[in-house]
Tab-separated table of C-alpha atoms in Angstrom:
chain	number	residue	atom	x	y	z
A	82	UNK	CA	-0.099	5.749	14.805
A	83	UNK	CA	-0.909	3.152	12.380
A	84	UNK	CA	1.698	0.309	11.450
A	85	UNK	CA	1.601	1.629	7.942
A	86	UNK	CA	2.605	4.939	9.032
A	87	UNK	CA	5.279	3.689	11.216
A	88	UNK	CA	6.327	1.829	8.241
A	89	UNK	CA	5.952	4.739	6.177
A	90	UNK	CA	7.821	7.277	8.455
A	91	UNK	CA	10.994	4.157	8.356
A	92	UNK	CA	11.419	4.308	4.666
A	93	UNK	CA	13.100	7.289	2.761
A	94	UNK	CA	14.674	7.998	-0.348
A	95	UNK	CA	17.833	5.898	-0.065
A	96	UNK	CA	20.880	6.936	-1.394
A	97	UNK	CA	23.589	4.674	-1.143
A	98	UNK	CA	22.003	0.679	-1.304
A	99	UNK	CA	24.235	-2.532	0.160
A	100	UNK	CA	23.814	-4.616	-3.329
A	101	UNK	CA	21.639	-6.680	-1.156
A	102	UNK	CA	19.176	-9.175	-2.774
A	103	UNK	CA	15.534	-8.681	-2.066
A	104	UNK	CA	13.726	-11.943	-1.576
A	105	UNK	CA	11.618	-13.330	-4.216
A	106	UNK	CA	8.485	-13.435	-2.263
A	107	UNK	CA	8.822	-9.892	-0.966
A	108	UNK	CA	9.366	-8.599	-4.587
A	109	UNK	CA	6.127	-10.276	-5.514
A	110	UNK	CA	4.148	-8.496	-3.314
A	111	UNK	CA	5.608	-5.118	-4.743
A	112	UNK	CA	4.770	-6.077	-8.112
A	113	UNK	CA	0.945	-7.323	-6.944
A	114	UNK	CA	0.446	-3.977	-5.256
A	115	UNK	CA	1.703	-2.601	-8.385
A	116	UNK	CA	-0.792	-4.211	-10.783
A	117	UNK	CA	-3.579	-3.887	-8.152
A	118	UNK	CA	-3.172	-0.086	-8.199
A	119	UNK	CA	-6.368	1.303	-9.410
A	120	UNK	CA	-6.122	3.694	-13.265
A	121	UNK	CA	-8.471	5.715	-15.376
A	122	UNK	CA	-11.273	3.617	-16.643
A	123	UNK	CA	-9.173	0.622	-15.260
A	124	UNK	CA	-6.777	0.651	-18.405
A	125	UNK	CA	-3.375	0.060	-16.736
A	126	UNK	CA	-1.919	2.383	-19.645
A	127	UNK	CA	1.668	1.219	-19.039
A	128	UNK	CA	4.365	-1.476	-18.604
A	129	UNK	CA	6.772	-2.105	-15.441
A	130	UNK	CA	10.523	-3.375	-16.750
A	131	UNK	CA	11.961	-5.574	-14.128
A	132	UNK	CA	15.902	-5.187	-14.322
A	133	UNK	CA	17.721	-7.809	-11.997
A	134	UNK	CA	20.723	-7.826	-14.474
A	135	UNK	CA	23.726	-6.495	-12.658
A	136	UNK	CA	25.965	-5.457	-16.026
A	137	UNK	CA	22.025	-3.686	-17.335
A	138	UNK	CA	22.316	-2.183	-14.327
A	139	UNK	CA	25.723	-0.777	-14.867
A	140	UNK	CA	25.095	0.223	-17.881
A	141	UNK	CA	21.897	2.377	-16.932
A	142	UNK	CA	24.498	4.304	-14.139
A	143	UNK	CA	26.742	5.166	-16.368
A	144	UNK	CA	24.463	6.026	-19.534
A	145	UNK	CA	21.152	7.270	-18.473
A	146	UNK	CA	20.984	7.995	-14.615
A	147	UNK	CA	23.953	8.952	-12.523
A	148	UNK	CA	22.364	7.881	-9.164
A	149	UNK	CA	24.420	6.253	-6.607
A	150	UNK	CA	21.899	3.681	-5.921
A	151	UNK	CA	21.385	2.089	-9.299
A	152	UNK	CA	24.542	-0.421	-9.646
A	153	UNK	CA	23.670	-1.660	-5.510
A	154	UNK	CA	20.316	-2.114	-6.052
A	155	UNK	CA	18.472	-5.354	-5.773
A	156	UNK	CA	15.904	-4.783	-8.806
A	157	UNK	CA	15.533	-1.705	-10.755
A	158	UNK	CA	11.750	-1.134	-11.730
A	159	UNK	CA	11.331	1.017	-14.698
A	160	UNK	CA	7.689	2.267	-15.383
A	161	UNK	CA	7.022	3.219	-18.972
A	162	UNK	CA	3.568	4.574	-19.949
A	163	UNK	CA	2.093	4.209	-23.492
A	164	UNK	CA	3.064	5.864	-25.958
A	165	UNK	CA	-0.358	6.058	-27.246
A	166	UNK	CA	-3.635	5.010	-26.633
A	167	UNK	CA	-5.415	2.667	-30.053
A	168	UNK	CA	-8.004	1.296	-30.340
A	169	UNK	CA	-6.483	-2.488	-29.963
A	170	UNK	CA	-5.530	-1.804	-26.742
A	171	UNK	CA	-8.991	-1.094	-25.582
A	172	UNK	CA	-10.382	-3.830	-27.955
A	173	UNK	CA	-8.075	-5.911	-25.804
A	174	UNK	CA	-9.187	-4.295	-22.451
A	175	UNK	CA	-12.851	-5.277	-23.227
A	176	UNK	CA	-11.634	-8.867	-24.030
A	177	UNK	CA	-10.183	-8.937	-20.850
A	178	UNK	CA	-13.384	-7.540	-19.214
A	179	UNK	CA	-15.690	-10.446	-20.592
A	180	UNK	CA	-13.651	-13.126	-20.047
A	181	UNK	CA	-12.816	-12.169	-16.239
A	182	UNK	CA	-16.196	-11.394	-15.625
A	183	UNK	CA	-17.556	-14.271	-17.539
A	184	UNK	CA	-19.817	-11.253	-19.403
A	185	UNK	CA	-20.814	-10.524	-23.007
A	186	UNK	CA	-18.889	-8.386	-25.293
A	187	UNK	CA	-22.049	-6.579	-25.988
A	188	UNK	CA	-23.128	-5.570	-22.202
A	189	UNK	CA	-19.481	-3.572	-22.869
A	190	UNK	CA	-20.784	-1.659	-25.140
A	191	UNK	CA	-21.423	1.563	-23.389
A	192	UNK	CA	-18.208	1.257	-21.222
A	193	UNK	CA	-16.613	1.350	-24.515
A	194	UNK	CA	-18.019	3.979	-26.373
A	195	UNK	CA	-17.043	6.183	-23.385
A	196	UNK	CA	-13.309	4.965	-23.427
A	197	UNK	CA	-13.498	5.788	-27.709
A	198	UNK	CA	-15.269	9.285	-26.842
A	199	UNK	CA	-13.252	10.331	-23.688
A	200	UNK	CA	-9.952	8.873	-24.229
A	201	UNK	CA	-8.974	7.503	-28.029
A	202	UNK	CA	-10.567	11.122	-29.069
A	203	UNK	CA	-7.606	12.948	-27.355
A	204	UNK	CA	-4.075	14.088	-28.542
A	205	UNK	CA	-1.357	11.557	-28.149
A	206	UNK	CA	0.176	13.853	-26.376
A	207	UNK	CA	-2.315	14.524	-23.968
A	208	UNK	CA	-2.729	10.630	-23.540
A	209	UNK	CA	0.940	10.207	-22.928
A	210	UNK	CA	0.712	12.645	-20.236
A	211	UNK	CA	-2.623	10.786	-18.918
A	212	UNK	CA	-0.891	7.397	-18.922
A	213	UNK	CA	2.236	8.416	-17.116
A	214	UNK	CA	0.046	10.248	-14.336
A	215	UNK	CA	-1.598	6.738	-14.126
A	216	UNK	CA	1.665	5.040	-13.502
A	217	UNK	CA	2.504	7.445	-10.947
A	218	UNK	CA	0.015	5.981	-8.983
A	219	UNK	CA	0.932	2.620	-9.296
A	220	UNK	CA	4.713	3.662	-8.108
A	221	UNK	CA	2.953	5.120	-4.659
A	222	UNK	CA	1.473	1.690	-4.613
A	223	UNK	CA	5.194	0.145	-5.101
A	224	UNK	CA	6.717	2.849	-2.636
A	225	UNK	CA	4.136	2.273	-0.016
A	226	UNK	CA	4.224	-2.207	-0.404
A	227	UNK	CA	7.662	-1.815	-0.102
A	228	UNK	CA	7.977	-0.140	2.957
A	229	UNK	CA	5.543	-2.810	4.397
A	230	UNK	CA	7.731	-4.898	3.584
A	231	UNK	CA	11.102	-3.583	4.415
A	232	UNK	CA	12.471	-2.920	1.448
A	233	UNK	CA	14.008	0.247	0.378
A	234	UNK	CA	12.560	2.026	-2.057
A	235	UNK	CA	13.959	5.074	-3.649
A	236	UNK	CA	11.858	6.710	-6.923
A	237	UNK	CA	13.925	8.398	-9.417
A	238	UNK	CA	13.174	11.107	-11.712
A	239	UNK	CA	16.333	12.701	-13.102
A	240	UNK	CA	17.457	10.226	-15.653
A	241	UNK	CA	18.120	10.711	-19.391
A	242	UNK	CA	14.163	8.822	-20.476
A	243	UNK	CA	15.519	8.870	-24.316
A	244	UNK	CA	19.022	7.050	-23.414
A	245	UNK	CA	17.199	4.651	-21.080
A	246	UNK	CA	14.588	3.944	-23.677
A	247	UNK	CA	16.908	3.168	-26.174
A	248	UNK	CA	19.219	0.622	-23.854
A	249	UNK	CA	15.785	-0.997	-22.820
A	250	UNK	CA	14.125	-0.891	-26.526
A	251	UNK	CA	11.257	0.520	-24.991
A	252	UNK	CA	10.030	2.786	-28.373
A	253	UNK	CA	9.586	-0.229	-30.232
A	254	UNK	CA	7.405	-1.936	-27.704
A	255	UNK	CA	5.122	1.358	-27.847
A	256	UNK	CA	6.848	2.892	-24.425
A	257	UNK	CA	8.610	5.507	-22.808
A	258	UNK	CA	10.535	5.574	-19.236
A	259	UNK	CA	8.800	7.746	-17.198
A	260	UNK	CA	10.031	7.230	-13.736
A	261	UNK	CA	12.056	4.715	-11.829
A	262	UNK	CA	12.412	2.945	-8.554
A	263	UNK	CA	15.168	1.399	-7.006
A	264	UNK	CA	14.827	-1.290	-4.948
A	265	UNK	CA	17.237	-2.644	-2.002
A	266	UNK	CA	18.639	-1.926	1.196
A	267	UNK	CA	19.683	0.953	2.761
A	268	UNK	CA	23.407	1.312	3.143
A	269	UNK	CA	23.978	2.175	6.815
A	270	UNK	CA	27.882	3.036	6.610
A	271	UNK	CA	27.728	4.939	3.421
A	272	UNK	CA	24.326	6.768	3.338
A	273	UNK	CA	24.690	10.514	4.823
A	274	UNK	CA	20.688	10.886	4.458
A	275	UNK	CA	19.960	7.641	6.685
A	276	UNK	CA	19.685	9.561	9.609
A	277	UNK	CA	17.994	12.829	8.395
A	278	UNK	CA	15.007	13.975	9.475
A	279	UNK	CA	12.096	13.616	6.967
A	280	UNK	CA	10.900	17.014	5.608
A	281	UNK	CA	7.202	17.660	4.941
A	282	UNK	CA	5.052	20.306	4.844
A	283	UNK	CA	3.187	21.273	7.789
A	284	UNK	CA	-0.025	19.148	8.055
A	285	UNK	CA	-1.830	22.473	7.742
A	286	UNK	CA	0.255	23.798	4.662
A	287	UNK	CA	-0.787	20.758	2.906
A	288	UNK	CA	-4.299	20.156	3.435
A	289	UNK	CA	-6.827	22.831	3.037
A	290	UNK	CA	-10.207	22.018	5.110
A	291	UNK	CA	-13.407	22.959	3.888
B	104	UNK	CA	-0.300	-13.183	0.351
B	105	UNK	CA	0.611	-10.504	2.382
B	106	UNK	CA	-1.972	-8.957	4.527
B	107	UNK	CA	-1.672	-5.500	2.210
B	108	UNK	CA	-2.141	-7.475	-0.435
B	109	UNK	CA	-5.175	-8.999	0.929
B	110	UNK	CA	-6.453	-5.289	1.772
B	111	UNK	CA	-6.037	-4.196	-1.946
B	112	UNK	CA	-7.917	-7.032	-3.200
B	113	UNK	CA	-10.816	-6.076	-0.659
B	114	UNK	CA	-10.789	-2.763	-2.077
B	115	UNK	CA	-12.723	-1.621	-5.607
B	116	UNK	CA	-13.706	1.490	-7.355
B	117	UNK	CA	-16.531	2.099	-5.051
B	118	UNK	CA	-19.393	3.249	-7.241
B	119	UNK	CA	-22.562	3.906	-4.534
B	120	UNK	CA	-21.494	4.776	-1.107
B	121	UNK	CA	-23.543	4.750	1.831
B	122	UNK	CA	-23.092	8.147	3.770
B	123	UNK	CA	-21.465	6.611	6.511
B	124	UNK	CA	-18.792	8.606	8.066
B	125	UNK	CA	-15.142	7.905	8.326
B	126	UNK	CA	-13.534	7.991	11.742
B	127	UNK	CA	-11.322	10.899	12.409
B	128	UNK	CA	-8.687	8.468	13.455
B	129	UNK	CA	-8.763	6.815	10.278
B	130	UNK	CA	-9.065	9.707	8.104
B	131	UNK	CA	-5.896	11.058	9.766
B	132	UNK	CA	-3.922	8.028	8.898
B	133	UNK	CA	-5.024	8.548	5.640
B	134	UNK	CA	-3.812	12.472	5.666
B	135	UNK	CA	-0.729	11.175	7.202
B	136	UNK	CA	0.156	8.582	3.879
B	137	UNK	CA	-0.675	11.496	1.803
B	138	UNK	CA	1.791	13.903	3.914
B	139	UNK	CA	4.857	10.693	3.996
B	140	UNK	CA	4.354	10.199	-0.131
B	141	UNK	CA	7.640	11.041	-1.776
B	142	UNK	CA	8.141	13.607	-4.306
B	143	UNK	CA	11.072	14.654	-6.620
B	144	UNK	CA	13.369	16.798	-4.927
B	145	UNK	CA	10.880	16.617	-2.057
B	146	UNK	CA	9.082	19.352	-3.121
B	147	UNK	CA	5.383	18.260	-2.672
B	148	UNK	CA	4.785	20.443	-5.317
B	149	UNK	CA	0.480	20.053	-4.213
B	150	UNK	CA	-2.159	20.472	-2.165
B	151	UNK	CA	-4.971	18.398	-0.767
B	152	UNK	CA	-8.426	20.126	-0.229
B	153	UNK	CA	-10.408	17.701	2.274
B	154	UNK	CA	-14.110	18.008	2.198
B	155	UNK	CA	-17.098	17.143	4.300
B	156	UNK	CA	-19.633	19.358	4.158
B	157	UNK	CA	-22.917	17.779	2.815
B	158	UNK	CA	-23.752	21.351	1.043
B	159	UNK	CA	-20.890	21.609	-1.064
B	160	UNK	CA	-20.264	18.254	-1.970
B	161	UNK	CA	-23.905	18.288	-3.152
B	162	UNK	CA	-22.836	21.304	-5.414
B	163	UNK	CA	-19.465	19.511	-6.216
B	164	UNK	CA	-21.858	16.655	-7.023
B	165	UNK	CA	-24.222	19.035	-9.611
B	166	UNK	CA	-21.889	20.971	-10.767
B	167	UNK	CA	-18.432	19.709	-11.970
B	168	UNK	CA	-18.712	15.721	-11.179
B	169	UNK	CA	-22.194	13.602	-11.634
B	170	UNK	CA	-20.363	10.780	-10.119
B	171	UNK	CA	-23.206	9.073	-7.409
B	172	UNK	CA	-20.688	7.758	-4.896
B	173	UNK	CA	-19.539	11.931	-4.674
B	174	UNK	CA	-22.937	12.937	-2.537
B	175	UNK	CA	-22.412	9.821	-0.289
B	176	UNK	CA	-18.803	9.923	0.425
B	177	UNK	CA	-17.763	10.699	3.991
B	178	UNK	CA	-14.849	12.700	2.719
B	179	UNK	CA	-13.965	14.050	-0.555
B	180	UNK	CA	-10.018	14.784	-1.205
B	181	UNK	CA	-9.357	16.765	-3.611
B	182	UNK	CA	-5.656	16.963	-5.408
B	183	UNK	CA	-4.863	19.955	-6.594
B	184	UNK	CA	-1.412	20.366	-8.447
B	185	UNK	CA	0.504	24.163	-8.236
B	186	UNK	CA	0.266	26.040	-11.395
B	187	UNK	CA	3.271	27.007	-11.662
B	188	UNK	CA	6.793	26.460	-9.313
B	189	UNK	CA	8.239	29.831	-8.300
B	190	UNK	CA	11.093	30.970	-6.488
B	191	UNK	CA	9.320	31.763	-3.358
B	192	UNK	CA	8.072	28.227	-2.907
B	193	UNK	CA	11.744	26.638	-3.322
B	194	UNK	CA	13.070	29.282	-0.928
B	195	UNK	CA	10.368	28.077	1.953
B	196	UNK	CA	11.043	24.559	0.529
B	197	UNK	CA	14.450	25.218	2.007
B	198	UNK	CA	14.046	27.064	4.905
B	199	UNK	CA	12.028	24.061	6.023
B	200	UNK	CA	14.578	21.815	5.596
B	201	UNK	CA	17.178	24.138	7.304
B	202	UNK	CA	14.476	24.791	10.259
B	203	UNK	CA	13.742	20.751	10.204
B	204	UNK	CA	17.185	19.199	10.317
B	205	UNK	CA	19.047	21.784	12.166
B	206	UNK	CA	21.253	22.849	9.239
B	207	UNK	CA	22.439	26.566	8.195
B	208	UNK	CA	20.438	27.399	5.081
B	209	UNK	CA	23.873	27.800	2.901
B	210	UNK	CA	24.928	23.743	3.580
B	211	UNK	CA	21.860	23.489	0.877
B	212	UNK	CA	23.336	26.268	-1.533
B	213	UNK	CA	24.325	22.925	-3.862
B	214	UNK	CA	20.653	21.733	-3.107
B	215	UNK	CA	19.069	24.700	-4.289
B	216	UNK	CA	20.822	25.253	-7.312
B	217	UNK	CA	20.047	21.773	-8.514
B	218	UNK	CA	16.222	22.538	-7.955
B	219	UNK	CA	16.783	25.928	-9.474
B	220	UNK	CA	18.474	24.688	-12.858
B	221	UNK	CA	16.226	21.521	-12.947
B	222	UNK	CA	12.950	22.712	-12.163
B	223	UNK	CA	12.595	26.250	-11.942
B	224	UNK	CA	13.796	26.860	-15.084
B	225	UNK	CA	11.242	24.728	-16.840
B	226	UNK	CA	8.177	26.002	-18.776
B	227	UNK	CA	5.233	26.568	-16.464
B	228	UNK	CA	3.332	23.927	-18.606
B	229	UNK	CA	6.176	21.150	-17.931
B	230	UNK	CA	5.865	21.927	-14.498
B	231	UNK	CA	2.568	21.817	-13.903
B	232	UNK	CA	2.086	18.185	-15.485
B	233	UNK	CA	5.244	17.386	-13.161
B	234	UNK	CA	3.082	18.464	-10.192
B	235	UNK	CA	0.214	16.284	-11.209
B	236	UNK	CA	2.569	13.350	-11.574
B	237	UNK	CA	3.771	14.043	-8.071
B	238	UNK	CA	0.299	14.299	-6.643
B	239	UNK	CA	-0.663	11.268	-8.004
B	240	UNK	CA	2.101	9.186	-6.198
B	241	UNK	CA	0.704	10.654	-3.014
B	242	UNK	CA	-2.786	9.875	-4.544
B	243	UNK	CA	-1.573	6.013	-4.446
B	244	UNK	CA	-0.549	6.489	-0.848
B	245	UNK	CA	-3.782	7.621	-0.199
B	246	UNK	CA	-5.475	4.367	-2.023
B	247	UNK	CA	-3.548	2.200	0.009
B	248	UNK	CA	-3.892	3.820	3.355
B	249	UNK	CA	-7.808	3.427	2.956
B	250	UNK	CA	-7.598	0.157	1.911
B	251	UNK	CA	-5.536	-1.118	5.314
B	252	UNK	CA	-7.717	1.396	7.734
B	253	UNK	CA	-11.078	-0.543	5.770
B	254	UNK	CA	-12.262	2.822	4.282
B	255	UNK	CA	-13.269	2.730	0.592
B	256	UNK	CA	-11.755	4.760	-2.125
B	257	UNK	CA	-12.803	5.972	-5.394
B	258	UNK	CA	-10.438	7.820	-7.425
B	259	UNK	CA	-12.158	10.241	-10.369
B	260	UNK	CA	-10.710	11.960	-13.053
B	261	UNK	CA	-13.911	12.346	-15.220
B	262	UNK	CA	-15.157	15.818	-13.759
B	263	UNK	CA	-14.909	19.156	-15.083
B	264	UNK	CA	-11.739	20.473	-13.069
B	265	UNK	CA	-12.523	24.120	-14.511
B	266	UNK	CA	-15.886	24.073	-12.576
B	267	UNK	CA	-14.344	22.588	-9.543
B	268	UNK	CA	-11.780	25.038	-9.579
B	269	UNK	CA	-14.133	27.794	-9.417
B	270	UNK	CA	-16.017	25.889	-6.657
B	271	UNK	CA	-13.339	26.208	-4.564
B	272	UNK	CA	-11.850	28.605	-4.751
B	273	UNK	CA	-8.509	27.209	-6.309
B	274	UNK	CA	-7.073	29.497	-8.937
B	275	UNK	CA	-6.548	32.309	-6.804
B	276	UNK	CA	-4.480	30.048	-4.464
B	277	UNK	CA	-2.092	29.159	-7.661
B	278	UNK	CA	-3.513	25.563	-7.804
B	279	UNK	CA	-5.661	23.689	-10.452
B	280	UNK	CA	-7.683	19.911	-9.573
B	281	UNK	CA	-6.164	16.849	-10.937
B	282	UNK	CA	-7.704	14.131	-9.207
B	283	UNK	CA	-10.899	13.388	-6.867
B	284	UNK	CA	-10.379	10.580	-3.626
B	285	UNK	CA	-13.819	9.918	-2.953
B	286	UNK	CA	-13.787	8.013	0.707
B	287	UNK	CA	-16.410	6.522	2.330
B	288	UNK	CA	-18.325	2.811	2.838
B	289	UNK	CA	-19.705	0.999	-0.253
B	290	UNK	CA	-23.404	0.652	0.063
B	291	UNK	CA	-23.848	-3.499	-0.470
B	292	UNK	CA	-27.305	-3.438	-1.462
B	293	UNK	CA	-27.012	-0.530	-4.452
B	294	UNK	CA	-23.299	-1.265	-5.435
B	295	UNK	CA	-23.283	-3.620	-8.790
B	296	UNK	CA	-19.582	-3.542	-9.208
B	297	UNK	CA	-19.473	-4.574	-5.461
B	298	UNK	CA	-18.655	-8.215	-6.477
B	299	UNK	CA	-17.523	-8.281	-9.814
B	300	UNK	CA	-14.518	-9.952	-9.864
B	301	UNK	CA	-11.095	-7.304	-10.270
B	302	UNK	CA	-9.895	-6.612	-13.899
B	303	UNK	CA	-6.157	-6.409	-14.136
B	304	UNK	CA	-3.422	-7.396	-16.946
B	305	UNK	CA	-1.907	-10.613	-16.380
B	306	UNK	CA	1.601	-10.468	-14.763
B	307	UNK	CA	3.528	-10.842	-18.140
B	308	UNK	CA	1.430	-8.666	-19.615
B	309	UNK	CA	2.015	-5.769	-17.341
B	310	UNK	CA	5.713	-6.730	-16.428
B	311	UNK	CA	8.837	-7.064	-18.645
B	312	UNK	CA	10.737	-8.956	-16.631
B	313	UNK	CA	14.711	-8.291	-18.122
């Protein structure tokens, strides 16, 4: 067994967190694994709040997400995909292209026009759903760096997005919560789940080999 | 820097790959991330078709996704999200947690009923793009897992996931393609993204830090 699957196998979905700070340099690691997750056509269509703030905090438990976790948690992350997709934001992306890359514009051209025709051409609804599916993958890049680095990690689904949006002002920034992960350590007194035994599928109910 | 961040600076959107094969070793490891990803409610609400059969990743290749790395790959995974959530699956969802932890079924009565009001009662559509989601967290698992065992990684979305669908099969196993894990060795001398520097949003750009 790997060390990232021993890691992997330690970490669960805590319930009950110890208030615990997580060290600077181990939260920076989380958020580099998080903005070196991979996207569609490289666009990163999202934005990652960092909440340290213990009163924000309290005030997301008791108005937008019940969860146990939230108030003794070191950071909350909140990932928020775009509302939309326009045609700045790409402008922008190619910017960011050339001057990393130390490239013309105008070699962008055709990298472009298939962003315009495969992704501005779509419904904003369809995009929203696109760029949330895209931060999902940057949150298994989060769950996974934080296990390496033995931090707790629980990802959270079953919060009022709308209330949460509004205590965050994410609608005017062009956002909208989509999921959330807790940060911290484990609670060992208080968490029933600590102990459980990790449920998965079968290797062979999961994977179909052709 | 830690050493995973290290590994997912190494790694890129491989674009030519050079038929080499991936250990099994490794490829289990990767299986394994893909099997340990979280998922709301634990429900692992997909399935992951693993391909390595020359013949039908040529027609893969032809047919539903001219991408050139696709031919070359060692191992194709393909993420395929359930159609729709039904009461059967959240009934086996719990017998394998009763069977796994040693619990009678009815200690998860409060469990199910949670699953059934939240989830089940959703519109097939919700749930299906709540499946995706899911599969892409375990789709960022699977990034990262490469990236530490030195295997390459390509995530596509750009293929025609009707056509792939009928490839294999999927429909008439209640599952529809979201997302394509191409995984193999990039090919150094026919690779021209192979050292172009990575293209991410700077840190305040991406996070909002409150």
């Amino acid at each position: 067994m790997s060390e990232l699957i021993e890691k992997l196998n330690w970490r669960y979905a805590t319930k009950r967190m110890n208030g615990q700070s997580v060290p600077q340099e181990k939260l920076e690691n989380i958020l580099e694994a998080i903005k070196l997750a991979p996207s569609s056509a490289g666009l990163q269509p999202y934005n990652v709040v960092v909440i340290e703030n213990k009163e924000l905090k309290e005030k997301i438990y008791q108005s937008a997400a019940k969860q146990p976790q939230i108030p003794n948690s070191s950071h909350l992350l909140v990932f928020a995909a775009w509302e939309k997709i326009t045609a700045e934001q790409v402008d922008k992306y190619m910017n960011l292209i050339a001057s990393t890359r130390n490239v013309p514009l105008e070699s962008l051209a055709g990298f472009q026009s298939n962003i315009n025709n495969g992704i501005l051409s779509r419904s904003e609804d369809v995009n929203f759903d696109w760029a949330a599916r895209q931060a999902y993958i940057a949150l298994g890049h989060a769950v996974v760096a934080a296990a390496t680095e033995d931090v707790d990690a629980t990802p959270m689904e079953g919060f009022d997005a709308a209330k949460l949006d509004e205590i965050l002002g994410l609608r005017e920034k062009g956002l909208r919560s989509v999921v959330i992960l807790a940060l911290g350590y484990r609670d060992g007194q208080q968490d029933p789940l600590m102990n459980a035994k990790k449920v998965r599928r079968a290797h062979e109910e999961l994977f179909i080999s052709i």
